Amino acid sequence: MTVRKGKKLTISIQEHMAIDVCPGPIRPIRQISAYFPRLSPTSAAAAEPLSPNPAGFPSALSPGGGASVMGGGGLLSPMLPGATGGGALSVMGSVDTSVEIDSCDSDDNTFLGTLEFSLLYERATSTLHCTVIKAKGLRPMDFNGLADPYVKLHLLPGACKANKLKTKTVRNSLNPTWNETLTYHGITEEDMCRKVLRVSVCDEDKLTHNEFIGEARIPLRRVKPDQHKHYNVCLEHPPPLPSPTAMSTALRGISCYLREWENEMQRNLEERGRLLLSLQFLPPANEEEEEEEKEGGAREGRRGRLCVGVRRCAHLAAMDVNGFSDPYVKTYLKPDLHKKSKHKTAVIKKTLNPEFNEEFFYEISPSELSSKTLEVTVWDYDLGRSNDFIGGVSLSCHSQGNALRHWLDCLNNKGKRVERWHTLTNNLPRSTYHD
């Protein structure tokens, strides 16, 4: 090796480690990144051939051999006079450090598809309508590179089986179109403030379990009453389940979090479903009323009628092993000395959202009505054994909350039909726990 007079050849430690010590001319080898095929498209080295000795590579380190700082050939070379910076910095400054992400971790692989749907909450009828329009670019789930997708809805928090709704299945498609409207009944304004709608896309398999593709979660507080809200969202993986035991003990307020979590779980267990009930007190005609007044109240028990309408139930608790119930409704007007106030609807088989639309009448005077209690209970019919109690509601002047408001509205608006949704609970008197 010849060195120009008066000049000292300096070699960095990186270059020293890269020198081939085999006999023959001393050649620096290529950078370590050049041996990896996945390079950024913007990298200059990506366009070069992966040969050990590309064209233009100097055969020896000599003054006339064209040795220079990292150039078009992308080679390591000693720092020559006139080059800026130190040897190591001059090399590292020109190296492209961007590397393409592995295909299994890239966005193209984790992209699950998009889902288009719209929501409408009708305050007057307490219904939530979800119109599932279409999906696009779903992830293939079957061996043929396609999927059999369908969409299912859940209201969180709540029992998934009780409030699950699903669309039809579109066969062999990654861009399915449904244009199907799913409706939740009995959704109050309180539900809209605290619940979240989970919209998930799944692949149906006849021989094995259905496979999950992706989901989107929409807080219902963002939906304004009586206004359509359109969504076109990217599907995501489900978030990890919260595990209070796995949380760090160093977090402050963990006891408060656990207490709120337990209260929420207890509240979900207490809710056994919803019941849409209508009340209407029908006063007697004026002529009949005047006649009864002359008789001195002898016919006081026939002065009017209370019409109790059992419209429908929603999100009932599942009581059978198939995940459904066979519900029916019973009504009592207590105190009932002669046990003649019992009325019973028909049994609707295998459903958690039955629709009855039946009415029952009780002959009663307004003075008696203020001291009566209307008990409405929902049962699951079982052939050959005792029927299961699902839940109930009690309405009277001694009730609280929504039940009290409904009862007072009926008393104060005679002749007017008043409808209201009620939450079923299991805290009715023990006298009703029989069939």
Short mmCIF file of C-alpha atoms in Angstrom, two decimals:
data_model
loop_
_atom_site.label_atom_id
_atom_site.label_comp_id
_atom_site.label_asym_id
_atom_site.label_seq_id
_atom_site.Cartn_x
_atom_site.Cartn_y
_atom_site.Cartn_z
CA MET A 1 0.00 0.00 0.00
CA THR A 2 1.40 3.40 -0.95
CA VAL A 3 0.67 6.50 1.03
CA ARG A 4 0.87 10.00 -0.36
CA LYS A 5 3.84 11.88 1.05
CA GLY A 6 2.99 14.04 4.00
CA LYS A 7 -0.43 12.50 4.40
CA LYS A 8 -1.44 10.03 7.09
CA LEU A 9 -3.99 7.38 6.31
CA THR A 10 -6.57 7.09 9.12
CA ILE A 11 -8.97 4.17 9.44
CA SER A 12 -11.91 4.23 11.84
CA ILE A 13 -12.61 1.33 14.14
CA GLN A 14 -15.75 0.47 12.16
CA GLU A 15 -13.74 0.23 8.97
CA HIS A 16 -11.01 -1.73 10.71
CA MET A 17 -13.51 -4.37 11.81
CA ALA A 18 -14.84 -4.60 8.26
CA ILE A 19 -11.50 -5.24 6.54
CA ASP A 20 -11.18 -8.67 4.93
CA VAL A 21 -8.02 -10.24 6.33
CA CYS A 22 -7.80 -12.96 3.71
CA PRO A 23 -4.73 -12.91 1.42
CA GLY A 24 -4.98 -10.61 -1.51
CA PRO A 25 -5.91 -6.98 -1.95
CA ILE A 26 -7.57 -5.39 1.05
CA ARG A 27 -11.23 -4.70 0.35
CA PRO A 28 -13.88 -3.35 2.72
CA ILE A 29 -17.07 -5.40 2.72
CA ARG A 30 -20.55 -3.98 2.31
CA GLN A 31 -22.52 -2.56 5.19
CA ILE A 32 -24.46 -5.02 7.31
CA SER A 33 -27.78 -3.48 6.24
CA ALA A 34 -27.04 -4.32 2.62
CA TYR A 35 -27.52 -8.02 3.37
CA PHE A 36 -31.14 -7.55 4.41
CA PRO A 37 -33.68 -7.51 1.56
CA ARG A 38 -36.28 -5.25 3.22
CA LEU A 39 -35.08 -1.70 2.64
CA SER A 40 -37.06 1.51 2.49
CA PRO A 41 -38.11 2.49 -1.04
CA THR A 42 -36.45 5.87 -0.45
CA SER A 43 -33.11 4.27 0.31
CA ALA A 44 -30.48 4.69 -2.35
CA ALA A 45 -29.03 1.29 -1.57
CA ALA A 46 -32.37 -0.37 -2.30
CA ALA A 47 -31.87 0.13 -6.02
CA GLU A 48 -28.42 -1.46 -5.98
CA PRO A 49 -27.81 -5.11 -6.78
CA LEU A 50 -26.98 -7.30 -3.80
CA SER A 51 -23.71 -8.53 -5.21
CA PRO A 52 -20.55 -8.74 -3.12
CA ASN A 53 -18.60 -6.57 -5.55
CA PRO A 54 -20.87 -4.19 -7.48
CA ALA A 55 -19.74 -2.25 -10.49
CA GLY A 56 -17.44 0.65 -9.79
CA PHE A 57 -16.10 -0.93 -6.62
CA PRO A 58 -12.38 -0.04 -6.18
CA SER A 59 -10.13 -3.08 -6.10
CA ALA A 60 -7.64 -1.64 -3.62
CA LEU A 61 -7.21 1.25 -1.25
CA SER A 62 -4.75 3.40 -3.12
CA PRO A 63 -4.51 7.08 -3.92
CA GLY A 64 -5.52 6.43 -7.51
CA GLY A 65 -8.08 3.78 -6.73
CA GLY A 66 -10.94 6.23 -6.34
CA ALA A 67 -11.32 5.73 -2.60
CA SER A 68 -13.68 8.36 -1.23
CA VAL A 69 -16.31 9.01 1.31
CA MET A 70 -19.55 7.01 1.01
CA GLY A 71 -20.81 7.68 -2.48
CA GLY A 72 -22.84 6.07 -5.20
CA GLY A 73 -21.33 2.66 -4.53
CA GLY A 74 -22.31 2.84 -0.88
CA LEU A 75 -18.91 1.55 0.35
CA LEU A 76 -16.88 2.12 3.45
CA SER A 77 -13.69 4.02 2.77
CA PRO A 78 -11.04 5.91 4.72
CA MET A 79 -11.51 9.57 5.20
CA LEU A 80 -9.43 11.48 2.68
CA PRO A 81 -8.20 15.02 3.02
CA GLY A 82 -10.83 17.58 2.34
CA ALA A 83 -13.69 15.42 3.56
CA THR A 84 -15.84 16.93 6.25
CA GLY A 85 -16.30 15.42 9.71
CA GLY A 86 -14.65 12.41 11.31
CA GLY A 87 -14.36 9.03 9.74
CA ALA A 88 -17.16 7.40 11.68
CA LEU A 89 -19.47 10.38 11.41
CA SER A 90 -18.91 10.69 7.69
CA VAL A 91 -19.93 7.10 7.19
CA MET A 92 -22.94 7.11 9.51
CA GLY A 93 -24.17 10.45 8.23
CA SER A 94 -24.82 9.04 4.77
CA VAL A 95 -26.37 5.72 5.85
CA ASP A 96 -30.15 5.38 5.38
CA THR A 97 -31.43 3.97 8.64
CA SER A 98 -35.09 3.58 7.52
CA VAL A 99 -36.15 -0.07 7.37
CA GLU A 100 -39.44 -1.42 6.06
CA ILE A 101 -41.65 -2.99 8.73
CA ASP A 102 -42.23 -6.70 8.51
CA SER A 103 -45.30 -7.58 6.47
CA CYS A 104 -46.99 -9.35 9.39
CA ASP A 105 -46.85 -6.13 11.44
CA SER A 106 -47.68 -3.69 8.67
CA ASP A 107 -50.92 -1.77 8.30
CA ASP A 108 -51.84 -3.80 5.23
CA ASN A 109 -52.02 -6.97 7.32
CA THR A 110 -53.72 -5.55 10.41
CA PHE A 111 -56.29 -3.60 8.39
CA LEU A 112 -59.56 -5.40 9.06
CA GLY A 113 -61.87 -3.42 6.79
CA THR A 114 -64.41 -0.62 7.09
CA LEU A 115 -68.09 -0.67 8.09
CA GLU A 116 -70.76 1.83 7.12
CA PHE A 117 -73.91 2.22 9.22
CA SER A 118 -76.22 4.85 10.70
CA LEU A 119 -77.98 5.35 14.05
CA LEU A 120 -81.32 6.97 14.90
CA TYR A 121 -82.78 7.33 18.38
CA GLU A 122 -86.51 8.09 18.57
CA ARG A 123 -87.24 9.66 21.93
CA ALA A 124 -91.04 9.35 21.68
CA THR A 125 -90.98 5.56 21.20
CA SER A 126 -87.73 4.86 23.12
CA THR A 127 -86.30 2.96 20.16
CA LEU A 128 -82.79 2.87 18.73
CA HIS A 129 -82.50 2.02 15.04
CA CYS A 130 -79.19 0.83 13.59
CA THR A 131 -79.11 0.58 9.79
CA VAL A 132 -76.19 -1.58 8.68
CA ILE A 133 -75.36 -0.51 5.14
CA LYS A 134 -72.21 -2.26 3.91
CA ALA A 135 -68.62 -3.26 4.65
CA LYS A 136 -65.56 -2.91 2.48
CA GLY A 137 -62.19 -4.63 2.34
CA LEU A 138 -62.83 -7.23 5.03
CA ARG A 139 -60.03 -9.59 6.00
CA PRO A 140 -60.27 -13.01 4.27
CA MET A 141 -61.24 -15.74 6.72
CA ASP A 142 -61.90 -18.83 4.56
CA PHE A 143 -59.62 -21.02 2.46
CA ASN A 144 -61.01 -19.53 -0.75
CA GLY A 145 -59.74 -16.08 0.23
CA LEU A 146 -63.25 -14.81 1.01
CA ALA A 147 -65.58 -14.68 4.03
CA ASP A 148 -69.23 -15.16 5.01
CA PRO A 149 -69.73 -11.98 7.05
CA TYR A 150 -72.59 -10.85 9.23
CA VAL A 151 -72.96 -7.99 11.74
CA LYS A 152 -74.11 -8.32 15.33
CA LEU A 153 -74.92 -5.61 17.87
CA HIS A 154 -74.49 -5.54 21.64
CA LEU A 155 -75.37 -2.89 24.20
CA LEU A 156 -72.67 -2.48 26.84
CA PRO A 157 -72.85 -2.81 29.73
CA GLY A 158 -75.46 -5.53 29.68
CA ALA A 159 -76.01 -9.21 29.08
CA CYS A 160 -74.86 -9.99 25.55
CA LYS A 161 -77.43 -12.72 24.90
CA ALA A 162 -80.31 -10.55 26.05
CA ASN A 163 -79.58 -7.57 23.78
CA LYS A 164 -77.84 -9.21 20.82
CA LEU A 165 -79.16 -8.41 17.36
CA LYS A 166 -77.69 -9.70 14.11
CA THR A 167 -78.07 -9.24 10.37
CA LYS A 168 -78.32 -11.86 7.67
CA THR A 169 -75.15 -13.53 6.37
CA VAL A 170 -73.69 -12.59 2.99
CA ARG A 171 -71.88 -15.54 1.43
CA ASN A 172 -68.43 -15.42 -0.19
CA SER A 173 -67.78 -11.70 -0.09
CA LEU A 174 -65.23 -9.25 1.28
CA ASN A 175 -67.41 -6.26 0.33
CA PRO A 176 -70.88 -7.26 1.57
CA THR A 177 -74.00 -5.10 1.38
CA TRP A 178 -76.80 -5.57 3.93
CA ASN A 179 -79.05 -2.46 3.98
CA GLU A 180 -80.75 -3.96 7.03
CA THR A 181 -82.21 -2.09 10.02
CA LEU A 182 -81.94 -3.56 13.52
CA THR A 183 -84.09 -2.00 16.26
CA TYR A 184 -83.66 -1.88 20.02
CA HIS A 185 -86.83 -1.25 22.05
CA GLY A 186 -86.98 0.18 25.52
CA ILE A 187 -83.91 2.40 25.25
CA THR A 188 -84.33 5.27 27.69
CA GLU A 189 -82.48 8.56 27.73
CA GLU A 190 -80.50 7.28 30.68
CA ASP A 191 -79.34 4.36 28.53
CA MET A 192 -78.29 6.77 25.80
CA CYS A 193 -76.10 8.62 28.29
CA ARG A 194 -74.31 5.64 29.82
CA LYS A 195 -74.35 2.78 27.28
CA VAL A 196 -72.06 1.93 24.37
CA LEU A 197 -73.11 0.18 21.17
CA ARG A 198 -70.69 -2.55 20.10
CA VAL A 199 -70.88 -3.25 16.35
CA SER A 200 -68.88 -6.33 15.38
CA VAL A 201 -68.37 -8.17 12.09
CA CYS A 202 -67.98 -11.95 12.19
CA ASP A 203 -67.45 -14.75 9.70
CA GLU A 204 -70.01 -17.55 9.82
CA ASP A 205 -68.72 -21.12 9.74
CA LYS A 206 -71.16 -24.03 9.62
CA LEU A 207 -68.75 -26.70 10.84
CA THR A 208 -66.70 -24.72 13.37
CA HIS A 209 -67.18 -21.70 15.61
CA ASN A 210 -67.84 -18.36 13.96
CA GLU A 211 -64.71 -16.23 13.64
CA PHE A 212 -64.34 -12.63 14.74
CA ILE A 213 -63.20 -10.13 12.10
CA GLY A 214 -63.35 -6.70 13.77
CA GLU A 215 -65.50 -4.31 15.75
CA ALA A 216 -66.32 -0.67 16.45
CA ARG A 217 -67.69 0.81 19.69
CA ILE A 218 -69.94 3.88 19.58
CA PRO A 219 -70.86 5.79 22.77
CA LEU A 220 -74.58 6.47 22.48
CA ARG A 221 -74.25 9.86 24.16
CA ARG A 222 -72.93 11.15 20.83
CA VAL A 223 -76.24 10.37 19.11
CA LYS A 224 -78.71 13.25 19.27
CA PRO A 225 -82.40 12.33 19.63
CA ASP A 226 -84.46 12.18 16.42
CA GLN A 227 -81.43 12.85 14.23
CA HIS A 228 -79.69 10.42 11.88
CA LYS A 229 -75.98 9.99 12.51
CA HIS A 230 -73.91 8.34 9.79
CA TYR A 231 -70.74 6.35 10.50
CA ASN A 232 -68.03 4.95 8.23
CA VAL A 233 -65.47 3.48 10.63
CA CYS A 234 -62.43 1.24 10.45
CA LEU A 235 -62.84 -2.07 12.21
CA GLU A 236 -60.52 -2.70 15.13
CA HIS A 237 -59.42 -5.56 17.34
CA PRO A 238 -61.38 -5.80 20.62
CA PRO A 239 -59.74 -4.03 23.56
CA PRO A 240 -58.24 -6.22 26.28
CA LEU A 241 -60.59 -7.12 29.10
CA PRO A 242 -60.05 -5.04 32.25
CA SER A 243 -58.43 -7.12 34.96
CA PRO A 244 -58.45 -5.42 38.34
CA THR A 245 -56.02 -7.99 39.76
CA ALA A 246 -53.49 -7.27 37.02
CA MET A 247 -53.38 -3.54 37.70
CA SER A 248 -50.39 -2.10 39.44
CA THR A 249 -50.79 -1.69 43.16
CA ALA A 250 -49.03 1.64 42.87
CA LEU A 251 -52.04 3.18 41.12
CA ARG A 252 -53.96 5.47 43.41
CA GLY A 253 -57.69 5.13 43.65
CA ILE A 254 -57.72 1.40 42.92
CA SER A 255 -60.22 0.82 45.70
CA CYS A 256 -62.60 3.38 44.19
CA TYR A 257 -62.27 1.72 40.80
CA LEU A 258 -63.06 -1.71 42.24
CA ARG A 259 -66.05 -0.34 44.12
CA GLU A 260 -67.49 1.26 40.99
CA TRP A 261 -66.83 -1.89 38.99
CA GLU A 262 -68.64 -4.05 41.55
CA ASN A 263 -71.59 -1.64 41.69
CA GLU A 264 -71.91 -1.71 37.91
CA MET A 265 -71.79 -5.48 37.80
CA GLN A 266 -74.40 -5.69 40.56
CA ARG A 267 -76.64 -3.28 38.70
CA ASN A 268 -76.41 -5.39 35.55
CA LEU A 269 -77.41 -8.47 37.52
CA GLU A 270 -80.44 -6.72 38.99
CA GLU A 271 -81.79 -5.66 35.60
CA ARG A 272 -83.85 -8.54 34.28
CA GLY A 273 -85.18 -6.81 31.19
CA ARG A 274 -87.62 -4.08 30.14
CA LEU A 275 -91.43 -3.99 29.98
CA LEU A 276 -93.55 -1.58 27.95
CA LEU A 277 -96.76 -0.97 29.87
CA SER A 278 -99.75 1.25 29.10
CA LEU A 279 -102.30 2.48 31.65
CA GLN A 280 -105.66 4.12 31.00
CA PHE A 281 -108.45 4.86 33.45
CA LEU A 282 -111.83 4.99 31.71
CA PRO A 283 -114.35 6.99 33.77
CA PRO A 284 -118.06 6.10 33.48
CA ALA A 285 -120.50 8.08 31.37
CA ASN A 286 -122.13 11.16 32.93
CA GLU A 287 -125.60 9.62 33.00
CA GLU A 288 -124.40 6.48 34.72
CA GLU A 289 -122.40 8.54 37.21
CA GLU A 290 -125.43 10.64 38.19
CA GLU A 291 -127.50 7.49 38.62
CA GLU A 292 -124.88 5.93 40.87
CA GLU A 293 -124.72 9.09 42.99
CA LYS A 294 -128.48 8.85 43.59
CA GLU A 295 -128.10 5.24 44.66
CA GLY A 296 -125.73 6.35 47.40
CA GLY A 297 -122.71 4.50 46.11
CA ALA A 298 -124.35 1.09 45.98
CA ARG A 299 -122.64 0.44 42.70
CA GLU A 300 -119.43 2.19 43.64
CA GLY A 301 -117.25 -0.70 42.39
CA ARG A 302 -118.56 -0.28 38.81
CA ARG A 303 -117.85 3.40 38.39
CA GLY A 304 -114.95 3.04 36.00
CA ARG A 305 -112.42 0.72 34.43
CA LEU A 306 -108.64 0.51 34.52
CA CYS A 307 -107.17 -0.68 31.22
CA VAL A 308 -103.73 -2.32 31.56
CA GLY A 309 -101.97 -2.89 28.24
CA VAL A 310 -99.01 -5.26 28.05
CA ARG A 311 -97.25 -4.18 24.87
CA ARG A 312 -93.89 -5.91 24.75
CA CYS A 313 -90.72 -6.87 26.63
CA ALA A 314 -87.12 -6.28 25.67
CA HIS A 315 -83.74 -7.72 26.70
CA LEU A 316 -85.21 -10.34 29.02
CA ALA A 317 -82.91 -12.56 31.04
CA ALA A 318 -82.31 -15.96 29.44
CA MET A 319 -83.75 -18.74 31.62
CA ASP A 320 -83.39 -21.81 29.36
CA VAL A 321 -80.30 -23.75 28.33
CA ASN A 322 -80.73 -22.66 24.70
CA GLY A 323 -80.04 -19.05 25.68
CA PHE A 324 -83.68 -17.94 25.34
CA SER A 325 -86.91 -17.93 27.36
CA ASP A 326 -90.57 -18.72 26.79
CA PRO A 327 -92.01 -15.58 28.42
CA TYR A 328 -95.50 -14.59 29.41
CA VAL A 329 -96.85 -11.79 31.65
CA LYS A 330 -99.23 -11.82 34.61
CA THR A 331 -100.99 -8.83 36.17
CA TYR A 332 -102.50 -8.45 39.65
CA LEU A 333 -104.46 -5.59 41.22
CA LYS A 334 -103.90 -5.85 44.97
CA PRO A 335 -105.16 -6.15 47.59
CA ASP A 336 -107.19 -8.93 46.02
CA LEU A 337 -109.33 -10.64 48.64
CA HIS A 338 -111.26 -12.83 46.22
CA LYS A 339 -108.23 -13.57 43.99
CA LYS A 340 -110.07 -12.54 40.83
CA SER A 341 -107.64 -9.91 39.54
CA LYS A 342 -105.17 -12.25 37.91
CA HIS A 343 -104.75 -11.92 34.14
CA LYS A 344 -102.26 -13.70 31.97
CA THR A 345 -100.94 -13.21 28.42
CA ALA A 346 -100.12 -15.87 25.87
CA VAL A 347 -96.72 -17.59 25.92
CA ILE A 348 -94.23 -16.49 23.26
CA LYS A 349 -91.77 -19.28 22.54
CA LYS A 350 -87.98 -18.96 22.36
CA THR A 351 -87.41 -15.22 22.49
CA LEU A 352 -85.97 -12.52 24.71
CA ASN A 353 -87.87 -9.70 23.01
CA PRO A 354 -91.53 -10.82 22.93
CA GLU A 355 -94.39 -8.69 21.64
CA PHE A 356 -97.79 -9.29 23.31
CA ASN A 357 -100.12 -6.33 22.58
CA GLU A 358 -102.79 -7.59 25.02
CA GLU A 359 -105.11 -5.53 27.26
CA PHE A 360 -106.83 -6.37 30.53
CA PHE A 361 -109.61 -4.44 32.29
CA TYR A 362 -110.37 -3.94 35.99
CA GLU A 363 -113.64 -2.42 37.16
CA ILE A 364 -112.75 0.06 39.89
CA SER A 365 -113.64 3.51 41.18
CA PRO A 366 -111.17 6.43 41.34
CA SER A 367 -111.20 6.40 45.14
CA GLU A 368 -110.23 2.72 45.21
CA LEU A 369 -107.60 3.20 42.54
CA SER A 370 -105.53 5.47 44.77
CA SER A 371 -105.21 2.67 47.35
CA LYS A 372 -104.54 -0.19 44.92
CA THR A 373 -101.24 -1.66 43.74
CA LEU A 374 -100.73 -3.03 40.26
CA GLU A 375 -98.15 -5.82 40.12
CA VAL A 376 -96.91 -6.98 36.73
CA THR A 377 -94.62 -10.02 36.61
CA VAL A 378 -92.84 -11.78 33.74
CA TRP A 379 -92.35 -15.55 33.81
CA ASP A 380 -90.60 -18.21 31.76
CA TYR A 381 -92.90 -21.11 30.90
CA ASP A 382 -91.49 -24.60 31.53
CA LEU A 383 -93.43 -27.73 30.64
CA GLY A 384 -93.66 -30.28 33.43
CA ARG A 385 -92.00 -28.18 36.15
CA SER A 386 -92.34 -24.86 37.95
CA ASN A 387 -92.16 -21.76 35.81
CA ASP A 388 -89.18 -19.45 36.35
CA PHE A 389 -89.64 -15.93 37.59
CA ILE A 390 -87.84 -13.42 35.33
CA GLY A 391 -88.75 -10.06 36.83
CA GLY A 392 -91.51 -7.65 37.67
CA VAL A 393 -92.59 -4.12 38.49
CA SER A 394 -94.99 -2.71 41.09
CA LEU A 395 -97.02 0.48 40.44
CA SER A 396 -98.89 2.38 43.14
CA CYS A 397 -98.91 5.63 45.06
CA HIS A 398 -96.23 4.13 47.30
CA SER A 399 -93.84 3.27 44.44
CA GLN A 400 -90.75 5.25 43.55
CA GLY A 401 -89.14 6.68 40.47
CA ASN A 402 -90.51 5.80 37.07
CA ALA A 403 -93.25 3.51 38.44
CA LEU A 404 -94.64 6.29 40.65
CA ARG A 405 -94.64 8.82 37.80
CA HIS A 406 -96.47 6.39 35.54
CA TRP A 407 -99.14 5.68 38.16
CA LEU A 408 -99.71 9.36 38.95
CA ASP A 409 -99.91 10.24 35.25
CA CYS A 410 -102.68 7.65 34.90
CA LEU A 411 -104.62 9.08 37.88
CA ASN A 412 -104.22 12.69 36.77
CA ASN A 413 -105.07 12.11 33.10
CA LYS A 414 -108.30 10.13 33.16
CA GLY A 415 -109.30 8.81 29.76
CA LYS A 416 -105.77 9.22 28.34
CA ARG A 417 -103.54 6.29 27.50
CA VAL A 418 -100.09 6.62 29.11
CA GLU A 419 -97.24 4.35 27.98
CA ARG A 420 -93.90 3.97 29.71
CA TRP A 421 -90.99 1.54 29.81
CA HIS A 422 -90.13 -0.10 33.13
CA THR A 423 -87.03 -1.94 34.28
CA LEU A 424 -87.81 -5.40 35.63
CA THR A 425 -86.28 -6.30 38.99
CA ASN A 426 -86.51 -9.22 41.37
CA ASN A 427 -87.44 -7.26 44.51
CA LEU A 428 -91.24 -7.72 44.44
CA PRO A 429 -93.01 -9.11 47.55
CA ARG A 430 -92.72 -12.84 48.09
CA SER A 431 -96.48 -13.20 47.59
CA THR A 432 -96.01 -12.94 43.84
CA TYR A 433 -93.35 -15.64 43.63
CA HIS A 434 -95.76 -18.36 42.73
CA ASP A 435 -97.58 -19.47 39.62
#
